[in-house]
PDB file of C-alpha atoms in Angstrom:
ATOM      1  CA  UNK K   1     150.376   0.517 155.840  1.00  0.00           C
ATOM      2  CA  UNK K   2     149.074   2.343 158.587  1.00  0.00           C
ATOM      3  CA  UNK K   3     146.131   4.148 156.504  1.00  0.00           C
ATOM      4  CA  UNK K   4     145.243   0.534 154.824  1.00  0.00           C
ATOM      5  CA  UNK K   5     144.719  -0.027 158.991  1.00  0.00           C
ATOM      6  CA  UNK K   6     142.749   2.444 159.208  1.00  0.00           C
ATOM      7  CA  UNK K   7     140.547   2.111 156.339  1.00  0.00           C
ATOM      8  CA  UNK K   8     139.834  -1.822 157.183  1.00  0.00           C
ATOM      9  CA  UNK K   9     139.054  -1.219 160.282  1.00  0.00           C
ATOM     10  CA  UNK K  10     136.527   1.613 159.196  1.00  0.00           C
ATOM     11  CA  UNK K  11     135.336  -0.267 157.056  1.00  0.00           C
ATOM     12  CA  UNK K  12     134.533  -3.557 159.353  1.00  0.00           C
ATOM     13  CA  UNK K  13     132.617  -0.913 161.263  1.00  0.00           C
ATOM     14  CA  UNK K  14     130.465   0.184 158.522  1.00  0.00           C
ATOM     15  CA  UNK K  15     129.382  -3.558 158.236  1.00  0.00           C
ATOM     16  CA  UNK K  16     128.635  -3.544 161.527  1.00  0.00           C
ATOM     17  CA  UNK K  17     127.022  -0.630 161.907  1.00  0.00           C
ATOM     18  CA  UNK K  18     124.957  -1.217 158.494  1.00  0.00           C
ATOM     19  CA  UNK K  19     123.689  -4.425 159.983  1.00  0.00           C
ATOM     20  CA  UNK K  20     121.595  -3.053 162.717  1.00  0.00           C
ATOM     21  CA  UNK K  21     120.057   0.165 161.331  1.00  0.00           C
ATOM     22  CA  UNK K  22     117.848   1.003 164.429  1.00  0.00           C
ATOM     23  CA  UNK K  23     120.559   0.920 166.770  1.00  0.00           C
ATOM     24  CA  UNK K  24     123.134   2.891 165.434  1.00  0.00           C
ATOM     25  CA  UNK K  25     121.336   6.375 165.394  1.00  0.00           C
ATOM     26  CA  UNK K  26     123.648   9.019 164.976  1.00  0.00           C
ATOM     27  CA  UNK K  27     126.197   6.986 165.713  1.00  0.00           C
ATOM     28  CA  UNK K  28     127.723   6.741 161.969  1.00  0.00           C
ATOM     29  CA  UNK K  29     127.595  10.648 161.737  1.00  0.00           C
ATOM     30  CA  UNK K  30     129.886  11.040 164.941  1.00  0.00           C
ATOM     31  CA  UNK K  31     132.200   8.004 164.185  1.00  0.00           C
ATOM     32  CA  UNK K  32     132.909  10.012 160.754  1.00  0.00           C
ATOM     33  CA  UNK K  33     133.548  13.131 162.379  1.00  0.00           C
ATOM     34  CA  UNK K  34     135.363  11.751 165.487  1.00  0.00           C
ATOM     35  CA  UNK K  35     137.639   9.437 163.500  1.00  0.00           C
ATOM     36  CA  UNK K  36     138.427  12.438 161.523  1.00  0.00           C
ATOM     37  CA  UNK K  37     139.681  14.330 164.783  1.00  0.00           C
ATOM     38  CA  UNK K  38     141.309  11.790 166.089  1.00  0.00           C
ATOM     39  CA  UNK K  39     143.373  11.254 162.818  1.00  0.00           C
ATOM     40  CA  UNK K  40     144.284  15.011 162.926  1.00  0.00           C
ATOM     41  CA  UNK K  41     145.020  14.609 166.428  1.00  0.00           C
ATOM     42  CA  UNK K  42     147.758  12.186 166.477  1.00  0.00           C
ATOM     43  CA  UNK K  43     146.454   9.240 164.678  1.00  0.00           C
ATOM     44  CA  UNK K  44     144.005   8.036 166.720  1.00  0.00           C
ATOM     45  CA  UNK K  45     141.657   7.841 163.946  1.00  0.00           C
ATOM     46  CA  UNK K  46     139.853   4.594 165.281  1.00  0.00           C
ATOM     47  CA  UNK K  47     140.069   5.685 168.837  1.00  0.00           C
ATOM     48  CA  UNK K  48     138.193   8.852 167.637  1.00  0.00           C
ATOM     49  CA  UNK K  49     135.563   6.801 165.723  1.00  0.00           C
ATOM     50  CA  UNK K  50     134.508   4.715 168.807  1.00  0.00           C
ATOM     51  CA  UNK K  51     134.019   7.627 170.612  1.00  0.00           C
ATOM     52  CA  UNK K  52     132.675   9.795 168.080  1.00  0.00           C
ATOM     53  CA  UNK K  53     130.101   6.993 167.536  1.00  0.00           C
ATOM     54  CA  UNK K  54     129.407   6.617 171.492  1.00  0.00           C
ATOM     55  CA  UNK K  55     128.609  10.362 171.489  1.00  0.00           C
ATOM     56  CA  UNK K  56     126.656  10.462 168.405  1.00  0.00           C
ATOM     57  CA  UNK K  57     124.785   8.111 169.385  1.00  0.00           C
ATOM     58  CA  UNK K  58     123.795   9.760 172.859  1.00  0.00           C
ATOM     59  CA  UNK K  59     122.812  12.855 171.080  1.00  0.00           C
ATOM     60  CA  UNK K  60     120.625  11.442 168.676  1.00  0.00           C
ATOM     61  CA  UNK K  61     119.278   9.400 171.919  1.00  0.00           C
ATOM     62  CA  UNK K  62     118.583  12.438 173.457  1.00  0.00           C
ATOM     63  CA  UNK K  63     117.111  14.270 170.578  1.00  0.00           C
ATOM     64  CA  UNK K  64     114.566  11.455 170.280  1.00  0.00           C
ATOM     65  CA  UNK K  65     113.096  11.838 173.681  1.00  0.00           C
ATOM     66  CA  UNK K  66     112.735  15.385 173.298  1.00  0.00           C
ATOM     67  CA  UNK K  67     110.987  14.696 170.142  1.00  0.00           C
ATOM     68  CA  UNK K  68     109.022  12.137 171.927  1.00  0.00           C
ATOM     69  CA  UNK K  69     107.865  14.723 175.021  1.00  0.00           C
ATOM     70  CA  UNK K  70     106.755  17.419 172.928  1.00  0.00           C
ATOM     71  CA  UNK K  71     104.335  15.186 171.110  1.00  0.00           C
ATOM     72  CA  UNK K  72     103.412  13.854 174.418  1.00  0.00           C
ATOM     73  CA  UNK K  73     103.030  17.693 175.673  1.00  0.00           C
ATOM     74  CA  UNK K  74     101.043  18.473 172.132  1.00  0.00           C
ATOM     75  CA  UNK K  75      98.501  15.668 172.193  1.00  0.00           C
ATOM     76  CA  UNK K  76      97.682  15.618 175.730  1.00  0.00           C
ATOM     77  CA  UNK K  77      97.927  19.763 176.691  1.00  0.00           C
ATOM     78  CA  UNK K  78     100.402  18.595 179.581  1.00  0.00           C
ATOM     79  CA  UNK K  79     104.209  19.875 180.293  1.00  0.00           C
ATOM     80  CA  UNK K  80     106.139  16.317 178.929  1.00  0.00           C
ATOM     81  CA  UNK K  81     107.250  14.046 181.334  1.00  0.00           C
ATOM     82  CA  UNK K  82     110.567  14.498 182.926  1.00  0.00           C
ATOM     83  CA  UNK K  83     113.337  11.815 181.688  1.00  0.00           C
ATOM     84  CA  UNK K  84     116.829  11.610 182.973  1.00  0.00           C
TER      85      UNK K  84
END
């Protein structure tokens, strides 16, 4: 009973997350590999999820700006702009 739980609930947030593609970056990839942890750490497989997803998502946030300064550093021969 408790993995049919489980898999509805991942499930509901695979709907959800496939409905708004352009928010969800990286967000899939670390609800995946947090839910896994937190199943392996004491069956908090959904609890890992969310936050897998929260931190995913920050990374691939993160990775974008980056991205985003060094083409603003390559196009305009400036250091990027600093973001916090």
């Amino acid at each position: 009973m408790q993995n049919m739980k489980i898999f509805a609930g991942l499930a509901l947030a695979g709907l959800l997350l496939a409905a708004a593609p352009a928010a969800n970056a990286g967000c899939l990839g670390g609800a995946v590999v947090g839910g896994v942890g937190g199943h392996f750490a004491g069956h908090h497989a959904v609890l890992g999820a969310v936050g897998g997803c929260v931190v995913g998502h920050e990374l691939a946030v993160r990775k974008k700006r980056q991205q985003q300064a060094a083409r603003y550093a390559a196009a305009h021969n400036a250091p990027p702009p600093v973001h916090h």
